Amino acid sequence: MRDDTERTPGPGRARRADAERTVRAILAAAERVLSQEPGATMERIAAEAGVARTTVHRRFATREDLVSSLTVLAAQQLEAAVLAGRPESAPPLVALHEVTANVLRIKRTWSFAMGVHSEHPEVMRVHTDTRARCVALFRRARDAGAVRSDVDPDWASRVYYGLIQAAAEDLAEEPTPAELDAAAARVVDTLFTGVGAGGGTPHRSG
Amino acid sequence: MRDDTERTPGPGRARRADAERTVRAILAAAERVLSQEPGATMERIAAEAGVARTTVHRRFATREDLVSSLTVLAAQQLEAAVLAGRPESAPPLVALHEVTANVLRIKRTWSFAMGVHSEHPEVMRVHTDTRARCVALFRRARDAGAVRSDVDPDWASRVYYGLIQAAAEDLAEEPTPAELDAAAARVVDTLFTGVGAGGGTPHRSG
DNA sequence: GTTAGTTGCTACACGAATGTAGCAACTTCG
DNA sequence: CGAAGTTGCTACATTCGTGTAGCAACTAAC
């Protein structure tokens, strides 16, 4: 456990409701360790979580269980981040900015879990739903005249994913809200206007 | 070996110059297998290559050796693909299109190897050089007036990488030259003009 | 035909990681 | 205080992957 304010009193120490706390600690530790070393052992993860390896096995019978739970948790976080941006009700560009900032934070926090191609039904559902919400958002943006009519919303979504990936790479480990906003703004700006100077289509009125 | 025109006559068959052929077959098989299952065993790779596991170990002492060789091979292919686009002499937009098409093909063929964060000096050199070439290309494009002057070439490179990633995802396994050209054109177009409707940036009106 | 080079196959050694079991210690709750 | 719940620790079994060695068979070159 990184948080040293949580002291471990010695062998056999336990408070009645520690189970859930331990589970969360293990999941967080697994994310930290696996994001840097995807093949890390249970031993390594347990050490990072500050618990014994046997305790990890008590909560997650197999390694597969652990990774699976991790992907589910990340997926839920992702869904919450997306929904918090009100992609279906807020003005498209506002929603896009909010969603982007939220997702960048989550993606930074759960980079390993979000990169695993999980077969878990809950994870697949979230990915499908999120994808659909993303496409719908771009459709709304197009209907509102903000997106070129000849752009396929599906392609726009792919590009959007790619830009988020690019932006997530040069984010700090624990980005401030301001940094997240700046990154999100850059993503949205690039997504909409590109990097070109205009040529045939002048974008920036200036 | 997938190519069944290469018949395996039975135990102990060998032609004098089979060594290099075997090496290439193993590397290609490793790419195919590992791209779908990064943790696949040597046994699995050997089977895909159509050779015995011991033969793999004869050519690559350790698993690390194999993966390392694979990343080097992919890096060399990547460098060749980039250079073939004449990024330093051709007109920036022409070069960008050519490089994109070439890289998309390579990235499709060596997706696993290109995703490994190798510490091999040759791989690191290629990545550094390629990165520099990419940034230089965008600088040239900016000087030529094709890229907005307020866009950081480094950010442009990141975006470019992200777009290539996005485009590579919905490419066929063995894309035709026409498909590659279309994908490259879409990447370059999106990179330069974005997906936004022309005539102003709605979210940043001034 | 002889020789050199390559491969398949079997067998083995070794280590690492996984998963399980039992027990003692400790904390919280009633 | 007693009961329940949780954990650390040790020990163990088992499996899996890796890497090595030796031998027979086969092919191409000489």
Tab-separated table of C-alpha atoms (C1' of nucleotides) in Angstrom:
chain	number	residue	atom	x	y	z
A	1	MET	CA	0.000	0.000	0.000
A	2	ARG	CA	1.383	3.370	-0.903
A	3	ASP	CA	-0.668	5.209	1.678
A	4	ASP	CA	1.505	4.833	4.735
A	5	THR	CA	-1.089	6.448	6.963
A	6	GLU	CA	-2.647	2.977	6.907
A	7	ARG	CA	-0.400	1.228	9.390
A	8	THR	CA	-0.228	-2.547	9.435
A	9	PRO	CA	-0.082	-3.565	13.118
A	10	GLY	CA	1.486	-6.951	12.561
A	11	PRO	CA	0.549	-10.515	11.781
A	12	GLY	CA	-3.097	-11.305	12.111
A	13	ARG	CA	-4.375	-7.742	12.293
A	14	ALA	CA	-7.855	-7.230	11.020
A	15	ARG	CA	-10.720	-4.838	11.405
A	16	ARG	CA	-14.165	-6.170	10.787
A	17	ALA	CA	-14.861	-4.336	7.529
A	18	ASP	CA	-11.404	-4.549	6.035
A	19	ALA	CA	-12.416	-6.983	3.340
A	20	GLU	CA	-13.707	-4.394	0.892
A	21	ARG	CA	-10.863	-2.040	1.645
A	22	THR	CA	-8.398	-4.831	0.960
A	23	VAL	CA	-10.107	-5.666	-2.301
A	24	ARG	CA	-9.845	-2.075	-3.462
A	25	ALA	CA	-6.219	-1.860	-2.359
A	26	ILE	CA	-5.391	-4.993	-4.310
A	27	LEU	CA	-7.140	-3.763	-7.430
A	28	ALA	CA	-5.412	-0.401	-7.262
A	29	ALA	CA	-2.064	-2.068	-6.687
A	30	ALA	CA	-2.643	-4.460	-9.555
A	31	GLU	CA	-3.307	-1.526	-11.857
A	32	ARG	CA	-0.140	0.239	-10.783
A	33	VAL	CA	2.054	-2.825	-11.105
A	34	LEU	CA	0.580	-4.278	-14.266
A	35	SER	CA	0.623	-0.967	-16.091
A	36	GLN	CA	4.386	-1.007	-15.795
A	37	GLU	CA	4.890	-4.754	-16.056
A	38	PRO	CA	1.969	-6.626	-17.647
A	39	GLY	CA	3.420	-10.002	-16.718
A	40	ALA	CA	4.023	-9.208	-13.074
A	41	THR	CA	3.405	-11.984	-10.576
A	42	MET	CA	0.732	-12.200	-7.918
A	43	GLU	CA	3.538	-11.910	-5.399
A	44	ARG	CA	4.564	-8.567	-6.847
A	45	ILE	CA	0.994	-7.297	-6.825
A	46	ALA	CA	0.473	-8.438	-3.251
A	47	ALA	CA	3.617	-6.627	-2.184
A	48	GLU	CA	2.453	-3.427	-3.863
A	49	ALA	CA	-0.883	-3.763	-2.085
A	50	GLY	CA	0.839	-4.332	1.212
A	51	VAL	CA	-0.774	-7.699	1.794
A	52	ALA	CA	0.340	-11.306	1.695
A	53	ARG	CA	0.002	-13.241	-1.512
A	54	THR	CA	-2.399	-15.653	0.167
A	55	THR	CA	-4.704	-12.766	0.961
A	56	VAL	CA	-4.864	-11.872	-2.699
A	57	HIS	CA	-5.876	-15.450	-3.462
A	58	ARG	CA	-8.540	-15.270	-0.785
A	59	ARG	CA	-10.236	-12.421	-2.634
A	60	PHE	CA	-9.428	-13.463	-6.188
A	61	ALA	CA	-9.262	-17.214	-6.618
A	62	THR	CA	-7.200	-17.044	-9.771
A	63	ARG	CA	-5.104	-14.515	-11.568
A	64	GLU	CA	-7.719	-14.392	-14.267
A	65	ASP	CA	-10.299	-13.421	-11.665
A	66	LEU	CA	-8.172	-10.529	-10.547
A	67	VAL	CA	-7.556	-9.139	-14.008
A	68	SER	CA	-11.178	-9.655	-14.904
A	69	SER	CA	-12.370	-7.733	-11.860
A	70	LEU	CA	-9.894	-5.021	-12.706
A	71	THR	CA	-11.247	-4.593	-16.203
A	72	VAL	CA	-14.799	-4.481	-14.900
A	73	LEU	CA	-13.895	-1.794	-12.412
A	74	ALA	CA	-12.158	0.270	-15.078
A	75	ALA	CA	-15.094	-0.136	-17.434
A	76	GLN	CA	-17.487	1.109	-14.773
A	77	GLN	CA	-15.251	4.082	-14.088
A	78	LEU	CA	-15.160	4.817	-17.793
A	79	GLU	CA	-18.894	4.654	-18.128
A	80	ALA	CA	-19.348	6.952	-15.172
A	81	ALA	CA	-16.858	9.389	-16.661
A	82	VAL	CA	-18.701	9.450	-19.952
A	83	LEU	CA	-22.142	9.810	-18.426
A	84	ALA	CA	-20.930	12.639	-16.200
A	85	GLY	CA	-20.360	14.618	-19.390
A	86	ARG	CA	-24.062	14.326	-20.289
A	87	PRO	CA	-23.303	13.274	-23.871
A	88	GLU	CA	-26.965	12.964	-24.748
A	89	SER	CA	-28.348	16.176	-23.352
A	90	ALA	CA	-25.661	18.834	-23.167
A	91	PRO	CA	-24.731	20.822	-26.277
A	92	PRO	CA	-22.506	18.544	-28.386
A	93	LEU	CA	-19.320	20.548	-28.099
A	94	VAL	CA	-19.782	21.144	-24.400
A	95	ALA	CA	-20.417	17.466	-23.839
A	96	LEU	CA	-17.422	16.558	-25.934
A	97	HIS	CA	-15.140	18.699	-23.850
A	98	GLU	CA	-16.492	17.400	-20.559
A	99	VAL	CA	-16.390	13.784	-21.647
A	100	THR	CA	-12.865	14.206	-22.942
A	101	ALA	CA	-11.546	15.684	-19.728
A	102	ASN	CA	-13.250	13.011	-17.644
A	103	VAL	CA	-12.090	10.157	-19.824
A	104	LEU	CA	-8.521	11.431	-19.935
A	105	ARG	CA	-8.386	11.294	-16.169
A	106	ILE	CA	-9.797	7.784	-16.008
A	107	LYS	CA	-7.621	6.573	-18.829
A	108	ARG	CA	-4.597	7.859	-17.001
A	109	THR	CA	-5.608	6.172	-13.776
A	110	TRP	CA	-6.581	2.822	-15.263
A	111	SER	CA	-4.306	2.613	-18.270
A	112	PHE	CA	-3.565	-1.088	-17.901
A	113	ALA	CA	-7.109	-2.205	-17.220
A	114	MET	CA	-8.416	-0.137	-20.120
A	115	GLY	CA	-5.936	-1.726	-22.484
A	116	VAL	CA	-6.945	-5.304	-21.767
A	117	HIS	CA	-9.235	-6.876	-24.324
A	118	SER	CA	-11.626	-8.393	-21.848
A	119	GLU	CA	-14.298	-10.890	-22.794
A	120	HIS	CA	-16.267	-10.131	-19.667
A	121	PRO	CA	-19.873	-9.368	-20.633
A	122	GLU	CA	-20.044	-6.270	-18.468
A	123	VAL	CA	-16.901	-4.875	-20.042
A	124	MET	CA	-18.121	-5.643	-23.525
A	125	ARG	CA	-21.431	-4.008	-22.765
A	126	VAL	CA	-19.740	-0.838	-21.561
A	127	HIS	CA	-17.501	-0.669	-24.593
A	128	THR	CA	-20.395	-1.208	-26.941
A	129	ASP	CA	-22.565	1.337	-25.183
A	130	THR	CA	-19.775	3.867	-24.966
A	131	ARG	CA	-19.004	3.442	-28.618
A	132	ALA	CA	-22.648	3.952	-29.467
A	133	ARG	CA	-22.848	7.043	-27.293
A	134	CYS	CA	-19.764	8.415	-28.975
A	135	VAL	CA	-21.156	7.858	-32.442
A	136	ALA	CA	-24.482	9.345	-31.398
A	137	LEU	CA	-22.721	12.378	-30.021
A	138	PHE	CA	-20.935	12.974	-33.302
A	139	ARG	CA	-24.192	12.497	-35.131
A	140	ARG	CA	-25.743	15.154	-32.958
A	141	ALA	CA	-22.779	17.411	-33.597
A	142	ARG	CA	-23.193	16.899	-37.310
A	143	ASP	CA	-26.902	17.646	-37.172
A	144	ALA	CA	-26.074	20.814	-35.293
A	145	GLY	CA	-23.784	21.834	-38.128
A	146	ALA	CA	-20.591	21.519	-36.139
A	147	VAL	CA	-19.236	18.550	-38.051
A	148	ARG	CA	-18.778	18.287	-41.795
A	149	SER	CA	-21.652	16.425	-43.327
A	150	ASP	CA	-19.350	14.181	-45.348
A	151	VAL	CA	-17.625	12.837	-42.252
A	152	ASP	CA	-18.662	9.395	-41.095
A	153	PRO	CA	-19.511	9.507	-37.382
A	154	ASP	CA	-17.841	6.150	-37.025
A	155	TRP	CA	-14.594	7.463	-38.444
A	156	ALA	CA	-14.928	10.546	-36.275
A	157	SER	CA	-15.188	8.273	-33.267
A	158	ARG	CA	-12.069	6.382	-34.239
A	159	VAL	CA	-10.169	9.593	-34.691
A	160	TYR	CA	-11.470	10.803	-31.375
A	161	TYR	CA	-10.228	7.649	-29.655
A	162	GLY	CA	-6.850	8.084	-31.302
A	163	LEU	CA	-6.576	11.678	-30.171
A	164	ILE	CA	-7.473	10.755	-26.618
A	165	GLN	CA	-4.775	8.131	-26.736
A	166	ALA	CA	-2.282	10.680	-28.013
A	167	ALA	CA	-3.253	13.214	-25.376
A	168	ALA	CA	-3.153	10.684	-22.557
A	169	GLU	CA	0.456	9.878	-23.328
A	170	ASP	CA	1.893	13.217	-22.350
A	171	LEU	CA	-0.277	13.741	-19.308
A	172	ALA	CA	1.257	13.816	-15.852
A	173	GLU	CA	0.589	10.877	-13.583
A	174	GLU	CA	-1.871	12.841	-11.527
A	175	PRO	CA	-2.958	15.694	-13.751
A	176	THR	CA	-4.618	18.728	-12.216
A	177	PRO	CA	-8.107	19.738	-13.366
A	178	ALA	CA	-6.498	22.618	-15.238
A	179	GLU	CA	-4.159	20.290	-17.086
A	180	LEU	CA	-7.052	18.018	-17.930
A	181	ASP	CA	-9.032	20.941	-19.291
A	182	ALA	CA	-6.111	22.106	-21.375
A	183	ALA	CA	-5.545	18.656	-22.775
A	184	ALA	CA	-9.230	18.218	-23.518
A	185	ALA	CA	-9.369	21.589	-25.240
A	186	ARG	CA	-6.426	20.665	-27.381
A	187	VAL	CA	-8.004	17.365	-28.329
A	188	VAL	CA	-11.304	18.946	-29.293
A	189	ASP	CA	-9.638	21.770	-31.144
A	190	THR	CA	-7.430	19.422	-33.129
A	191	LEU	CA	-10.302	17.067	-33.771
A	192	PHE	CA	-12.406	19.819	-35.278
A	193	THR	CA	-9.956	22.039	-37.081
A	194	GLY	CA	-6.992	19.766	-37.659
A	195	VAL	CA	-3.487	21.106	-37.913
A	196	GLY	CA	-3.725	22.480	-41.437
A	197	ALA	CA	-3.398	26.150	-42.250
A	198	GLY	CA	-6.442	26.099	-44.461
A	199	GLY	CA	-5.345	25.780	-48.058
A	200	GLY	CA	-8.770	25.251	-49.595
A	201	THR	CA	-10.742	25.529	-46.389
A	202	PRO	CA	-9.738	28.406	-44.145
A	203	HIS	CA	-10.755	27.561	-40.613
A	204	ARG	CA	-9.584	30.209	-38.291
A	205	SER	CA	-11.097	33.584	-38.721
A	206	GLY	CA	-8.413	35.940	-37.755
B	1	MET	CA	4.391	-22.728	-41.682
B	2	ARG	CA	1.284	-21.492	-43.396
B	3	ASP	CA	2.712	-21.835	-46.869
B	4	ASP	CA	1.871	-25.431	-47.603
B	5	THR	CA	3.825	-25.393	-50.841
B	6	GLU	CA	6.771	-25.928	-48.488
B	7	ARG	CA	6.320	-29.608	-47.757
B	8	THR	CA	7.965	-31.074	-44.690
B	9	PRO	CA	9.318	-34.468	-45.778
B	10	GLY	CA	9.557	-35.938	-42.305
B	11	PRO	CA	11.931	-36.094	-39.368
B	12	GLY	CA	15.406	-34.949	-40.098
B	13	ARG	CA	14.780	-33.199	-43.411
B	14	ALA	CA	17.089	-30.345	-44.166
B	15	ARG	CA	18.412	-28.453	-47.121
B	16	ARG	CA	21.715	-26.735	-46.740
B	17	ALA	CA	20.467	-23.168	-46.662
B	18	ASP	CA	17.317	-23.722	-44.680
B	19	ALA	CA	18.619	-21.967	-41.615
B	20	GLU	CA	17.753	-18.448	-42.734
B	21	ARG	CA	14.458	-19.548	-44.130
B	22	THR	CA	13.612	-21.173	-40.818
B	23	VAL	CA	14.585	-18.050	-38.940
B	24	ARG	CA	12.267	-15.936	-41.059
B	25	ALA	CA	9.463	-18.473	-40.705
B	26	ILE	CA	9.811	-18.426	-36.937
B	27	LEU	CA	9.831	-14.651	-36.784
B	28	ALA	CA	6.766	-14.395	-38.994
B	29	ALA	CA	4.998	-17.065	-36.963
B	30	ALA	CA	5.899	-15.327	-33.720
B	31	GLU	CA	4.376	-12.114	-35.008
B	32	ARG	CA	1.168	-13.853	-36.008
B	33	VAL	CA	0.804	-15.732	-32.741
B	34	LEU	CA	1.921	-13.018	-30.359
B	35	SER	CA	-0.241	-10.382	-31.982
B	36	GLN	CA	-3.245	-12.422	-30.940
B	37	GLU	CA	-1.868	-13.785	-27.689
B	38	PRO	CA	1.056	-11.795	-26.275
B	39	GLY	CA	1.798	-14.428	-23.655
B	40	ALA	CA	1.863	-17.358	-26.038
B	41	THR	CA	4.426	-20.059	-25.372
B	42	MET	CA	7.433	-21.019	-27.452
B	43	GLU	CA	5.643	-24.266	-28.132
B	44	ARG	CA	2.742	-22.402	-29.688
B	45	ILE	CA	5.043	-20.283	-31.820
B	46	ALA	CA	6.988	-23.306	-32.966
B	47	ALA	CA	3.766	-25.010	-33.987
B	48	GLU	CA	2.681	-21.987	-35.997
B	49	ALA	CA	6.075	-21.929	-37.699
B	50	GLY	CA	5.794	-25.620	-38.465
B	51	VAL	CA	8.977	-26.520	-36.613
B	52	ALA	CA	9.828	-28.246	-33.358
B	53	ARG	CA	10.234	-26.186	-30.235
B	54	THR	CA	13.859	-27.247	-29.981
B	55	THR	CA	14.531	-25.789	-33.398
B	56	VAL	CA	13.252	-22.445	-32.203
B	57	HIS	CA	15.660	-22.613	-29.301
B	58	ARG	CA	18.483	-23.440	-31.675
B	59	ARG	CA	17.977	-20.147	-33.469
B	60	PHE	CA	16.896	-18.036	-30.515
B	61	ALA	CA	18.528	-19.103	-27.289
B	62	THR	CA	15.906	-17.492	-25.092
B	63	ARG	CA	12.431	-16.149	-25.487
B	64	GLU	CA	13.823	-12.694	-24.955
B	65	ASP	CA	16.151	-13.197	-27.896
B	66	LEU	CA	13.231	-14.076	-30.119
B	67	VAL	CA	11.110	-11.093	-29.164
B	68	SER	CA	14.113	-8.825	-29.382
B	69	SER	CA	14.939	-10.003	-32.889
B	70	LEU	CA	11.325	-9.519	-33.817
B	71	THR	CA	11.282	-5.914	-32.669
B	72	VAL	CA	14.509	-5.202	-34.527
B	73	LEU	CA	13.101	-6.652	-37.718
B	74	ALA	CA	9.934	-4.605	-37.386
B	75	ALA	CA	11.904	-1.458	-36.651
B	76	GLN	CA	13.978	-1.954	-39.773
B	77	GLN	CA	10.861	-2.476	-41.841
B	78	LEU	CA	9.389	0.676	-40.364
B	79	GLU	CA	12.461	2.712	-41.145
B	80	ALA	CA	12.511	1.450	-44.696
B	81	ALA	CA	8.839	2.304	-45.064
B	82	VAL	CA	9.407	5.836	-43.841
B	83	LEU	CA	12.484	6.455	-45.976
B	84	ALA	CA	10.707	5.141	-49.045
B	85	GLY	CA	8.373	8.114	-48.687
B	86	ARG	CA	11.302	10.551	-49.047
B	87	PRO	CA	10.206	12.613	-46.049
B	88	GLU	CA	13.117	14.994	-46.370
B	89	SER	CA	13.055	15.769	-50.056
B	90	ALA	CA	9.572	15.280	-51.464
B	91	PRO	CA	6.962	18.023	-51.063
B	92	PRO	CA	5.655	17.754	-47.477
B	93	LEU	CA	2.135	16.718	-48.321
B	94	VAL	CA	3.267	14.221	-50.916
B	95	ALA	CA	5.768	12.740	-48.515
B	96	LEU	CA	3.158	12.566	-45.794
B	97	HIS	CA	0.815	10.611	-47.970
B	98	GLU	CA	3.494	8.190	-49.122
B	99	VAL	CA	4.897	7.655	-45.662
B	100	THR	CA	1.418	7.108	-44.276
B	101	ALA	CA	0.515	4.473	-46.811
B	102	ASN	CA	3.821	2.664	-46.340
B	103	VAL	CA	3.663	2.773	-42.565
B	104	LEU	CA	0.078	1.574	-42.471
B	105	ARG	CA	1.071	-1.509	-44.371
B	106	ILE	CA	4.015	-2.273	-42.094
B	107	LYS	CA	2.029	-1.531	-38.979
B	108	ARG	CA	-0.585	-3.982	-40.108
B	109	THR	CA	1.962	-6.679	-40.793
B	110	TRP	CA	4.008	-6.235	-37.615
B	111	SER	CA	1.431	-5.006	-35.163
B	112	PHE	CA	2.754	-6.979	-32.211
B	113	ALA	CA	6.409	-6.229	-32.751
B	114	MET	CA	5.693	-2.546	-33.218
B	115	GLY	CA	3.815	-2.419	-29.955
B	116	VAL	CA	6.603	-3.814	-27.816
B	117	HIS	CA	8.573	-1.259	-25.860
B	118	SER	CA	11.973	-2.629	-26.726
B	119	GLU	CA	15.157	-1.523	-25.042
B	120	HIS	CA	17.252	-2.761	-27.930
B	121	PRO	CA	19.580	0.029	-29.077
B	122	GLU	CA	18.755	-0.469	-32.734
B	123	VAL	CA	15.033	-0.241	-32.042
B	124	MET	CA	15.461	2.835	-29.900
B	125	ARG	CA	17.584	4.457	-32.574
B	126	VAL	CA	14.942	3.830	-35.212
B	127	HIS	CA	12.180	5.203	-33.034
B	128	THR	CA	14.186	8.273	-32.170
B	129	ASP	CA	15.182	8.888	-35.763
B	130	THR	CA	11.685	8.278	-37.052
B	131	ARG	CA	10.254	10.622	-34.487
B	132	ALA	CA	12.757	13.278	-35.484
B	133	ARG	CA	11.988	12.772	-39.165
B	134	CYS	CA	8.304	13.116	-38.408
B	135	VAL	CA	8.754	16.329	-36.474
B	136	ALA	CA	11.053	17.689	-39.181
B	137	LEU	CA	8.475	16.861	-41.799
B	138	PHE	CA	5.813	18.804	-39.946
B	139	ARG	CA	8.214	21.663	-39.502
B	140	ARG	CA	8.772	21.693	-43.242
B	141	ALA	CA	5.040	21.585	-43.793
B	142	ARG	CA	4.607	24.521	-41.467
B	143	ASP	CA	7.326	26.516	-43.202
B	144	ALA	CA	5.592	25.779	-46.466
B	145	GLY	CA	2.417	27.253	-45.064
B	146	ALA	CA	0.518	24.016	-44.984
B	147	VAL	CA	0.322	23.768	-41.206
B	148	ARG	CA	-0.972	26.386	-38.816
B	149	SER	CA	1.894	28.328	-37.327
B	150	ASP	CA	0.534	27.957	-33.804
B	151	VAL	CA	0.646	24.176	-33.946
B	152	ASP	CA	3.520	22.497	-32.174
B	153	PRO	CA	5.195	20.020	-34.553
B	154	ASP	CA	5.589	17.673	-31.637
B	155	TRP	CA	1.867	17.668	-30.960
B	156	ALA	CA	1.230	17.296	-34.653
B	157	SER	CA	3.407	14.197	-34.607
B	158	ARG	CA	1.504	12.723	-31.702
B	159	VAL	CA	-1.775	13.346	-33.434
B	160	TYR	CA	-0.385	11.823	-36.573
B	161	TYR	CA	0.646	8.691	-34.698
B	162	GLY	CA	-2.804	8.494	-33.158
B	163	LEU	CA	-4.494	8.797	-36.528
B	164	ILE	CA	-2.307	6.096	-38.001
B	165	GLN	CA	-3.273	3.889	-35.104
B	166	ALA	CA	-6.938	4.622	-35.696
B	167	ALA	CA	-6.652	3.957	-39.412
B	168	ALA	CA	-4.691	0.749	-38.921
B	169	GLU	CA	-7.492	-0.712	-36.836
B	170	ASP	CA	-10.042	-0.966	-39.588
B	171	LEU	CA	-7.675	-2.092	-42.284
B	172	ALA	CA	-8.015	-5.546	-43.773
B	173	GLU	CA	-5.373	-8.091	-42.876
B	174	GLU	CA	-3.753	-7.795	-46.253
B	175	PRO	CA	-4.896	-4.458	-47.612
B	176	THR	CA	-4.600	-3.716	-51.310
B	177	PRO	CA	-2.559	-0.741	-52.486
B	178	ALA	CA	-5.815	1.027	-53.263
B	179	GLU	CA	-7.095	0.479	-49.743
B	180	LEU	CA	-3.832	1.728	-48.339
B	181	ASP	CA	-4.018	4.847	-50.473
B	182	ALA	CA	-7.577	5.493	-49.404
B	183	ALA	CA	-6.728	5.053	-45.752
B	184	ALA	CA	-3.692	7.284	-46.074
B	185	ALA	CA	-5.710	9.949	-47.828
B	186	ARG	CA	-8.277	9.869	-45.080
B	187	VAL	CA	-5.618	10.160	-42.420
B	188	VAL	CA	-3.948	13.130	-44.068
B	189	ASP	CA	-7.237	14.836	-44.784
B	190	THR	CA	-8.437	14.431	-41.227
B	191	LEU	CA	-5.096	15.474	-39.848
B	192	PHE	CA	-5.146	18.713	-41.772
B	193	THR	CA	-8.765	19.758	-41.825
B	194	GLY	CA	-10.251	17.886	-38.887
B	195	VAL	CA	-13.844	16.813	-38.817
B	196	GLY	CA	-15.357	20.209	-38.068
B	197	ALA	CA	-17.559	22.111	-40.481
B	198	GLY	CA	-15.710	24.830	-42.342
B	199	GLY	CA	-16.107	28.530	-41.690
B	200	GLY	CA	-14.994	28.831	-38.103
B	201	THR	CA	-14.347	27.039	-34.874
B	202	PRO	CA	-17.623	26.907	-33.001
B	203	HIS	CA	-16.114	26.228	-29.632
B	204	ARG	CA	-13.477	28.893	-29.798
B	205	SER	CA	-15.028	31.795	-31.583
B	206	GLY	CA	-12.379	34.163	-30.709
C	1	DG	C1'	29.849	-42.206	-51.342
C	2	DT	C1'	31.183	-39.144	-47.949
C	3	DT	C1'	30.591	-35.129	-45.289
C	4	DA	C1'	28.583	-31.183	-43.325
C	5	DG	C1'	24.509	-28.969	-41.944
C	6	DT	C1'	19.870	-29.017	-40.313
C	7	DT	C1'	15.948	-30.861	-38.240
C	8	DG	C1'	12.543	-33.817	-35.428
C	9	DC	C1'	12.025	-36.256	-31.472
C	10	DT	C1'	12.547	-37.741	-26.814
C	11	DA	C1'	14.052	-37.015	-22.327
C	12	DC	C1'	15.458	-34.379	-18.614
C	13	DA	C1'	16.583	-30.599	-15.305
C	14	DC	C1'	15.337	-26.424	-13.404
C	15	DG	C1'	12.870	-22.577	-11.839
C	16	DA	C1'	8.934	-19.842	-11.410
C	17	DA	C1'	4.263	-19.088	-10.571
C	18	DT	C1'	-0.020	-20.722	-9.108
C	19	DG	C1'	-3.240	-22.357	-5.944
C	20	DT	C1'	-4.403	-24.629	-1.371
C	21	DA	C1'	-4.355	-25.662	3.639
C	22	DG	C1'	-3.774	-24.882	8.470
C	23	DC	C1'	-2.752	-22.215	12.358
C	24	DA	C1'	-1.915	-18.289	15.319
C	25	DA	C1'	-2.775	-13.496	16.137
C	26	DC	C1'	-5.396	-9.560	16.093
C	27	DT	C1'	-9.597	-6.432	15.809
C	28	DT	C1'	-14.244	-5.340	16.064
C	29	DC	C1'	-18.800	-6.265	17.577
C	30	DG	C1'	-22.202	-7.816	20.833
D	1	DC	C1'	-15.188	-11.761	27.751
D	2	DG	C1'	-16.536	-14.567	23.723
D	3	DA	C1'	-17.556	-14.990	18.817
D	4	DA	C1'	-16.823	-13.836	14.226
D	5	DG	C1'	-14.085	-12.161	10.675
D	6	DT	C1'	-9.691	-11.097	8.624
D	7	DT	C1'	-4.958	-11.432	7.960
D	8	DG	C1'	0.111	-13.005	7.974
D	9	DC	C1'	2.917	-16.716	7.729
D	10	DT	C1'	4.672	-21.169	6.606
D	11	DA	C1'	4.442	-25.211	4.038
D	12	DC	C1'	3.227	-27.918	0.296
D	13	DA	C1'	1.582	-29.771	-4.220
D	14	DT	C1'	1.241	-29.031	-8.863
D	15	DT	C1'	1.556	-27.251	-13.120
D	16	DC	C1'	3.809	-24.838	-16.798
D	17	DG	C1'	7.384	-22.836	-19.414
D	18	DT	C1'	12.136	-22.715	-20.326
D	19	DG	C1'	16.384	-24.318	-21.749
D	20	DT	C1'	19.704	-28.235	-22.718
D	21	DA	C1'	21.455	-32.683	-24.510
D	22	DG	C1'	21.773	-36.605	-27.472
D	23	DC	C1'	20.611	-39.292	-31.291
D	24	DA	C1'	18.754	-40.669	-35.707
D	25	DA	C1'	17.313	-39.212	-40.213
D	26	DC	C1'	17.474	-36.600	-44.097
D	27	DT	C1'	19.343	-33.319	-47.786
D	28	DA	C1'	22.592	-30.835	-50.427
D	29	DA	C1'	27.248	-30.150	-51.598
D	30	DC	C1'	31.631	-32.100	-52.765
